[in-house]
Amino acid sequence: MSFLTSCEENDISQQFVINQTSDYVKKTLASDNTGHDWWHIERVCKTAVFIAEKEGADVFKVQLAALLHDIADWKFHEGDDKKNTQVARQWFASLNLDASTVNDVCQIISEVTFKGAGVKVSATSLEAQVVQDADRLDALGAIGIARAFTYGGYKNRPFYDPEQKPTFHQSFDEYKKSQGTTINHFYEKLLLLRERMNTSAGRHLAEKRHAFMEEYLQNFFAEWNCSDLK
Ligand code: ADP
Ligand code: NI
């Protein structure tokens, strides 16, 4: 006879799934040095749970999607943006997770990625809105700046070239092929995110991080143009 209520049993099995998934993601992303490492996932998870609790979203599904959202990112899998959900499905199969949860979580994962300034990415559930906000928040502020320059360096891109103007990408394909500078990435993605937050908790957090990036860019251009020499 079990001494646990079905609700407690459910909590324990959900915790088991989360723990197993965390270990799996940690191992899989251990050698990443492109800004998509385990620490990115951990920050996104914490932020997603924080927003989910404020917005009344399903915390279990939000956590699972946050954990797996970059498990096989298109940038490192020949542009294949279906790879994340394929790998997540394989993982869930090994855990025998129920089909309805698997489908919901994979739907969330498929709606997280930014696809270009002119491409609308719909987040069709509250949970997808939460994870999308949490992932985008990690592209903003001090951490966002560090990640952008890490990615630009990894791609051997110049961090700035005044001859190159930012592009407002109209399709995911165009965005995928982009070879732009890291400073242009601020105008092509990072500074657009504040206006595209889904949740009020996300918007609030984005505000401060956005302001920090604006200040950073002001200083960057003052130093670039030597207009701070006095
Ligand atoms: P996320 O992991 O948050 O979904 P991405 O996978 O789009 O974000 O990108 C990972 C990190 O690399 C983000 O901080 C993003 O802003 C940055 N990044 C993506 N593309 C570029 C680029 N072309 N130049 C500089 N940084 C980039
Ligand atoms: Ni991410």
mmCIF file of C-alpha atoms and ligand atoms in Angstrom:
data_model
loop_
_atom_site.group_PDB
_atom_site.id
_atom_site.type_symbol
_atom_site.label_atom_id
_atom_site.label_comp_id
_atom_site.label_asym_id
_atom_site.label_seq_id
_atom_site.Cartn_x
_atom_site.Cartn_y
_atom_site.Cartn_z
ATOM 1 C CA MET A 1 0.000 0.000 0.000
ATOM 2 C CA SER A 2 1.268 3.434 -0.870
ATOM 3 C CA PHE A 3 1.373 6.098 1.848
ATOM 4 C CA LEU A 4 1.573 8.876 -0.719
ATOM 5 C CA THR A 5 -1.443 10.660 -2.179
ATOM 6 C CA SER A 6 -1.628 10.540 -5.979
ATOM 7 C CA CYS A 7 -0.799 14.242 -5.984
ATOM 8 C CA GLU A 8 2.415 13.644 -4.002
ATOM 9 C CA GLU A 9 3.315 10.710 -6.255
ATOM 10 C CA ASN A 10 2.815 12.962 -9.235
ATOM 11 C CA ASP A 11 5.094 15.631 -7.733
ATOM 12 C CA ILE A 12 7.790 13.041 -7.061
ATOM 13 C CA SER A 13 7.663 11.599 -10.572
ATOM 14 C CA GLN A 14 7.723 15.100 -12.081
ATOM 15 C CA GLN A 15 10.771 15.932 -9.952
ATOM 16 C CA PHE A 16 12.406 12.711 -11.149
ATOM 17 C CA VAL A 17 11.815 13.672 -14.795
ATOM 18 C CA ILE A 18 13.223 17.166 -14.197
ATOM 19 C CA ASN A 19 16.323 15.814 -12.426
ATOM 20 C CA GLN A 20 17.019 13.211 -15.101
ATOM 21 C CA THR A 21 16.529 15.800 -17.841
ATOM 22 C CA SER A 22 18.833 18.323 -16.125
ATOM 23 C CA ASP A 23 21.591 15.703 -15.878
ATOM 24 C CA TYR A 24 21.140 14.765 -19.532
ATOM 25 C CA VAL A 25 21.246 18.392 -20.743
ATOM 26 C CA LYS A 26 24.231 19.207 -18.532
ATOM 27 C CA LYS A 27 26.191 16.294 -20.021
ATOM 28 C CA THR A 28 25.147 17.055 -23.590
ATOM 29 C CA LEU A 29 26.066 20.756 -23.475
ATOM 30 C CA ALA A 30 29.162 20.327 -21.279
ATOM 31 C CA SER A 31 31.654 21.259 -24.000
ATOM 32 C CA ASP A 32 29.708 24.174 -25.522
ATOM 33 C CA ASN A 33 31.565 27.479 -25.622
ATOM 34 C CA THR A 34 29.269 29.453 -27.921
ATOM 35 C CA GLY A 35 26.975 30.985 -25.283
ATOM 36 C CA HIS A 36 24.553 28.018 -25.445
ATOM 37 C CA ASP A 37 26.164 26.217 -22.559
ATOM 38 C CA TRP A 38 24.569 24.669 -19.473
ATOM 39 C CA TRP A 39 24.730 28.001 -17.647
ATOM 40 C CA HIS A 40 22.524 29.593 -20.319
ATOM 41 C CA ILE A 41 20.033 26.762 -19.814
ATOM 42 C CA GLU A 42 20.156 27.114 -16.041
ATOM 43 C CA ARG A 43 19.521 30.883 -16.216
ATOM 44 C CA VAL A 44 16.677 30.406 -18.678
ATOM 45 C CA CYS A 45 15.125 27.743 -16.415
ATOM 46 C CA LYS A 46 15.296 29.931 -13.313
ATOM 47 C CA THR A 47 13.875 32.923 -15.174
ATOM 48 C CA ALA A 48 11.160 30.793 -16.812
ATOM 49 C CA VAL A 49 10.045 29.332 -13.468
ATOM 50 C CA PHE A 50 10.001 32.834 -11.953
ATOM 51 C CA ILE A 51 7.814 34.167 -14.787
ATOM 52 C CA ALA A 52 5.645 31.013 -14.882
ATOM 53 C CA GLU A 53 4.801 31.377 -11.197
ATOM 54 C CA LYS A 54 3.873 35.041 -11.674
ATOM 55 C CA GLU A 55 1.758 34.322 -14.755
ATOM 56 C CA GLY A 56 0.127 31.081 -13.544
ATOM 57 C CA ALA A 57 1.666 28.866 -16.259
ATOM 58 C CA ASP A 58 2.296 25.092 -15.964
ATOM 59 C CA VAL A 59 5.695 25.042 -14.233
ATOM 60 C CA PHE A 60 6.500 21.410 -15.104
ATOM 61 C CA LYS A 61 6.070 21.901 -18.868
ATOM 62 C CA VAL A 62 7.865 25.247 -18.728
ATOM 63 C CA GLN A 63 10.858 23.670 -16.963
ATOM 64 C CA LEU A 64 11.102 20.775 -19.407
ATOM 65 C CA ALA A 65 10.911 23.065 -22.431
ATOM 66 C CA ALA A 66 13.452 25.486 -20.950
ATOM 67 C CA LEU A 67 15.835 22.596 -20.227
ATOM 68 C CA LEU A 68 15.648 21.208 -23.771
ATOM 69 C CA HIS A 69 15.132 24.336 -25.893
ATOM 70 C CA ASP A 70 18.753 24.476 -27.161
ATOM 71 C CA ILE A 71 19.586 20.756 -26.983
ATOM 72 C CA ALA A 72 20.364 20.700 -30.735
ATOM 73 C CA ASP A 73 20.284 24.323 -31.945
ATOM 74 C CA TRP A 74 19.948 24.894 -35.746
ATOM 75 C CA LYS A 75 23.127 27.013 -35.740
ATOM 76 C CA PHE A 76 25.180 23.924 -34.919
ATOM 77 C CA HIS A 77 23.101 21.384 -36.909
ATOM 78 C CA GLU A 78 23.316 22.620 -40.507
ATOM 79 C CA GLY A 79 20.436 25.044 -40.133
ATOM 80 C CA ASP A 80 17.982 22.253 -39.175
ATOM 81 C CA ASP A 81 15.438 23.957 -36.901
ATOM 82 C CA LYS A 82 13.515 20.677 -36.325
ATOM 83 C CA LYS A 83 16.484 18.978 -34.654
ATOM 84 C CA ASN A 84 15.716 20.341 -31.153
ATOM 85 C CA THR A 85 12.296 18.694 -30.999
ATOM 86 C CA GLN A 86 13.555 15.470 -32.614
ATOM 87 C CA VAL A 87 16.215 15.092 -29.933
ATOM 88 C CA ALA A 88 13.747 16.075 -27.183
ATOM 89 C CA ARG A 89 11.266 13.417 -28.406
ATOM 90 C CA GLN A 90 13.977 10.750 -28.315
ATOM 91 C CA TRP A 91 14.876 11.787 -24.802
ATOM 92 C CA PHE A 92 11.247 11.724 -23.614
ATOM 93 C CA ALA A 93 10.770 8.287 -25.195
ATOM 94 C CA SER A 94 13.624 6.990 -23.034
ATOM 95 C CA LEU A 95 11.759 8.320 -19.968
ATOM 96 C CA ASN A 96 8.345 6.969 -21.062
ATOM 97 C CA LEU A 97 6.776 10.387 -20.621
ATOM 98 C CA ASP A 98 3.079 10.557 -21.623
ATOM 99 C CA ALA A 99 2.295 11.608 -25.195
ATOM 100 C CA SER A 100 0.255 14.660 -24.299
ATOM 101 C CA THR A 101 3.042 16.201 -22.173
ATOM 102 C CA VAL A 102 5.619 15.339 -24.858
ATOM 103 C CA ASN A 103 3.542 17.046 -27.568
ATOM 104 C CA ASP A 104 2.913 20.142 -25.472
ATOM 105 C CA VAL A 105 6.574 20.509 -24.485
ATOM 106 C CA CYS A 106 7.812 19.971 -28.061
ATOM 107 C CA GLN A 107 5.331 22.557 -29.317
ATOM 108 C CA ILE A 108 6.758 25.045 -26.791
ATOM 109 C CA ILE A 109 10.344 24.247 -27.852
ATOM 110 C CA SER A 110 9.453 24.792 -31.517
ATOM 111 C CA GLU A 111 8.131 28.270 -30.704
ATOM 112 C CA VAL A 112 11.110 29.651 -28.767
ATOM 113 C CA THR A 113 13.701 30.561 -31.418
ATOM 114 C CA PHE A 114 14.131 34.072 -32.797
ATOM 115 C CA LYS A 115 13.916 33.892 -36.619
ATOM 116 C CA GLY A 116 14.745 37.398 -37.819
ATOM 117 C CA ALA A 117 13.514 40.928 -37.196
ATOM 118 C CA GLY A 118 10.738 40.741 -39.806
ATOM 119 C CA VAL A 119 9.560 37.196 -38.950
ATOM 120 C CA LYS A 120 6.677 36.735 -36.541
ATOM 121 C CA VAL A 121 7.208 33.778 -34.192
ATOM 122 C CA SER A 122 3.899 32.902 -32.526
ATOM 123 C CA ALA A 123 3.911 31.565 -29.012
ATOM 124 C CA THR A 124 0.577 29.717 -29.002
ATOM 125 C CA SER A 125 0.386 28.827 -25.301
ATOM 126 C CA LEU A 126 1.073 30.728 -22.100
ATOM 127 C CA GLU A 127 3.915 28.250 -21.455
ATOM 128 C CA ALA A 128 5.539 29.028 -24.836
ATOM 129 C CA GLN A 129 5.214 32.748 -24.130
ATOM 130 C CA VAL A 130 6.974 32.267 -20.801
ATOM 131 C CA VAL A 131 9.888 30.204 -22.178
ATOM 132 C CA GLN A 132 10.305 32.531 -25.168
ATOM 133 C CA ASP A 133 10.513 35.529 -22.800
ATOM 134 C CA ALA A 134 12.989 33.771 -20.492
ATOM 135 C CA ASP A 135 15.250 32.757 -23.400
ATOM 136 C CA ARG A 136 15.159 36.256 -24.864
ATOM 137 C CA LEU A 137 15.922 37.852 -21.503
ATOM 138 C CA ASP A 138 19.210 35.935 -21.495
ATOM 139 C CA ALA A 139 20.086 37.652 -24.786
ATOM 140 C CA LEU A 140 19.704 41.071 -23.085
ATOM 141 C CA GLY A 141 21.679 43.060 -20.526
ATOM 142 C CA ALA A 142 25.210 42.342 -19.323
ATOM 143 C CA ILE A 143 24.951 38.616 -20.034
ATOM 144 C CA GLY A 144 23.376 39.256 -23.426
ATOM 145 C CA ILE A 145 26.287 41.516 -24.408
ATOM 146 C CA ALA A 146 28.792 38.846 -23.303
ATOM 147 C CA ARG A 147 26.922 36.158 -25.270
ATOM 148 C CA ALA A 148 26.718 38.258 -28.429
ATOM 149 C CA PHE A 149 30.472 38.909 -28.501
ATOM 150 C CA THR A 150 31.208 35.277 -27.661
ATOM 151 C CA TYR A 151 29.072 34.140 -30.599
ATOM 152 C CA GLY A 152 30.586 36.733 -32.958
ATOM 153 C CA GLY A 153 34.105 35.608 -31.951
ATOM 154 C CA TYR A 154 33.178 31.963 -32.401
ATOM 155 C CA LYS A 155 32.020 32.846 -35.948
ATOM 156 C CA ASN A 156 35.207 34.871 -36.603
ATOM 157 C CA ARG A 157 33.149 37.980 -37.297
ATOM 158 C CA PRO A 158 34.452 41.539 -36.851
ATOM 159 C CA PHE A 159 32.697 43.088 -33.881
ATOM 160 C CA TYR A 160 32.017 46.296 -35.799
ATOM 161 C CA ASP A 161 32.409 47.701 -39.288
ATOM 162 C CA PRO A 162 30.922 51.163 -39.938
ATOM 163 C CA GLU A 163 30.586 50.275 -43.657
ATOM 164 C CA GLN A 164 28.100 47.489 -42.854
ATOM 165 C CA LYS A 165 24.558 48.543 -42.047
ATOM 166 C CA PRO A 166 22.137 46.391 -40.016
ATOM 167 C CA THR A 167 19.632 44.270 -41.962
ATOM 168 C CA PHE A 168 15.976 43.833 -41.027
ATOM 169 C CA HIS A 169 15.762 40.134 -41.979
ATOM 170 C CA GLN A 170 12.456 39.251 -43.628
ATOM 171 C CA SER A 171 12.747 35.457 -43.502
ATOM 172 C CA PHE A 172 14.308 32.827 -41.269
ATOM 173 C CA ASP A 173 16.500 31.692 -44.194
ATOM 174 C CA GLU A 174 17.854 35.205 -44.673
ATOM 175 C CA TYR A 175 18.523 35.473 -40.907
ATOM 176 C CA LYS A 176 20.257 32.064 -40.874
ATOM 177 C CA LYS A 177 22.633 33.107 -43.670
ATOM 178 C CA SER A 178 23.471 36.466 -42.092
ATOM 179 C CA GLN A 179 27.189 37.182 -41.655
ATOM 180 C CA GLY A 180 26.751 40.523 -39.897
ATOM 181 C CA THR A 181 28.904 42.119 -37.225
ATOM 182 C CA THR A 182 28.142 41.728 -33.534
ATOM 183 C CA ILE A 183 27.226 45.408 -33.137
ATOM 184 C CA ASN A 184 24.733 45.009 -35.985
ATOM 185 C CA HIS A 185 23.218 42.068 -34.110
ATOM 186 C CA PHE A 186 22.105 44.543 -31.446
ATOM 187 C CA TYR A 187 19.984 46.345 -34.079
ATOM 188 C CA GLU A 188 18.900 43.158 -35.856
ATOM 189 C CA LYS A 189 17.726 41.364 -32.727
ATOM 190 C CA LEU A 190 18.712 42.439 -29.230
ATOM 191 C CA LEU A 191 17.193 45.942 -29.149
ATOM 192 C CA LEU A 192 13.953 44.643 -30.702
ATOM 193 C CA LEU A 193 13.238 42.122 -27.961
ATOM 194 C CA ARG A 194 11.920 44.503 -25.293
ATOM 195 C CA GLU A 195 8.904 45.383 -27.470
ATOM 196 C CA ARG A 196 8.286 41.718 -28.255
ATOM 197 C CA MET A 197 8.008 40.355 -24.722
ATOM 198 C CA ASN A 198 4.843 38.325 -24.194
ATOM 199 C CA THR A 199 4.317 38.572 -20.443
ATOM 200 C CA SER A 200 4.205 41.551 -18.130
ATOM 201 C CA ALA A 201 6.848 39.976 -15.875
ATOM 202 C CA GLY A 202 9.076 39.539 -18.955
ATOM 203 C CA ARG A 203 8.513 43.121 -20.082
ATOM 204 C CA HIS A 204 9.426 44.439 -16.675
ATOM 205 C CA LEU A 205 12.712 42.493 -16.578
ATOM 206 C CA ALA A 206 13.538 43.424 -20.190
ATOM 207 C CA GLU A 207 13.237 47.145 -19.438
ATOM 208 C CA LYS A 208 16.318 47.320 -17.204
ATOM 209 C CA ARG A 209 18.433 45.054 -19.409
ATOM 210 C CA HIS A 210 17.488 47.053 -22.506
ATOM 211 C CA ALA A 211 18.505 50.334 -20.827
ATOM 212 C CA PHE A 212 21.895 48.813 -19.932
ATOM 213 C CA MET A 213 22.515 47.828 -23.579
ATOM 214 C CA GLU A 214 21.557 51.318 -24.779
ATOM 215 C CA GLU A 215 24.086 52.796 -22.375
ATOM 216 C CA TYR A 216 26.702 50.275 -23.462
ATOM 217 C CA LEU A 217 26.191 51.222 -27.139
ATOM 218 C CA GLN A 218 26.438 54.940 -26.361
ATOM 219 C CA ASN A 219 29.811 54.343 -24.723
ATOM 220 C CA PHE A 220 30.886 52.009 -27.525
ATOM 221 C CA PHE A 221 30.276 54.654 -30.199
ATOM 222 C CA ALA A 222 31.787 57.449 -28.092
ATOM 223 C CA GLU A 223 34.985 55.411 -27.808
ATOM 224 C CA TRP A 224 34.876 54.292 -31.461
ATOM 225 C CA ASN A 225 34.541 57.889 -32.673
ATOM 226 C CA CYS A 226 36.991 59.164 -30.044
ATOM 227 C CA SER A 227 34.340 61.683 -29.065
ATOM 228 C CA ASP A 228 35.095 60.936 -25.406
ATOM 229 C CA LEU A 229 38.667 62.308 -25.747
ATOM 230 C CA LYS A 230 38.678 65.453 -23.698
HETATM 231 P P1 ADP B 1 19.008 31.866 -27.734
HETATM 232 O O1 ADP B 1 19.936 30.794 -27.331
HETATM 233 O O2 ADP B 1 18.813 32.874 -26.673
HETATM 234 O O3 ADP B 1 17.782 31.334 -28.418
HETATM 235 P P2 ADP B 1 20.254 32.379 -30.159
HETATM 236 O O4 ADP B 1 20.385 30.912 -30.269
HETATM 237 O O5 ADP B 1 19.527 33.105 -31.248
HETATM 238 O O6 ADP B 1 19.610 32.775 -28.814
HETATM 239 O O7 ADP B 1 21.686 32.986 -29.992
HETATM 240 C C1 ADP B 1 22.530 32.689 -28.898
HETATM 241 C C2 ADP B 1 23.285 33.904 -28.467
HETATM 242 O O8 ADP B 1 24.137 34.338 -29.515
HETATM 243 C C3 ADP B 1 22.317 35.040 -28.151
HETATM 244 O O9 ADP B 1 22.751 35.814 -27.082
HETATM 245 C C4 ADP B 1 22.309 35.791 -29.450
HETATM 246 O O10 ADP B 1 21.937 37.116 -29.311
HETATM 247 C C5 ADP B 1 23.737 35.606 -29.935
HETATM 248 N N1 ADP B 1 23.772 35.669 -31.380
HETATM 249 C C6 ADP B 1 23.003 35.018 -32.273
HETATM 250 N N2 ADP B 1 23.290 35.391 -33.538
HETATM 251 C C7 ADP B 1 24.293 36.287 -33.422
HETATM 252 C C8 ADP B 1 25.059 37.059 -34.337
HETATM 253 N N3 ADP B 1 24.839 36.972 -35.648
HETATM 254 N N4 ADP B 1 26.008 37.872 -33.847
HETATM 255 C C9 ADP B 1 26.243 37.965 -32.528
HETATM 256 N N5 ADP B 1 25.557 37.275 -31.595
HETATM 257 C C10 ADP B 1 24.599 36.455 -32.037
HETATM 258 NI NI NI B 2 18.478 29.663 -25.678
#
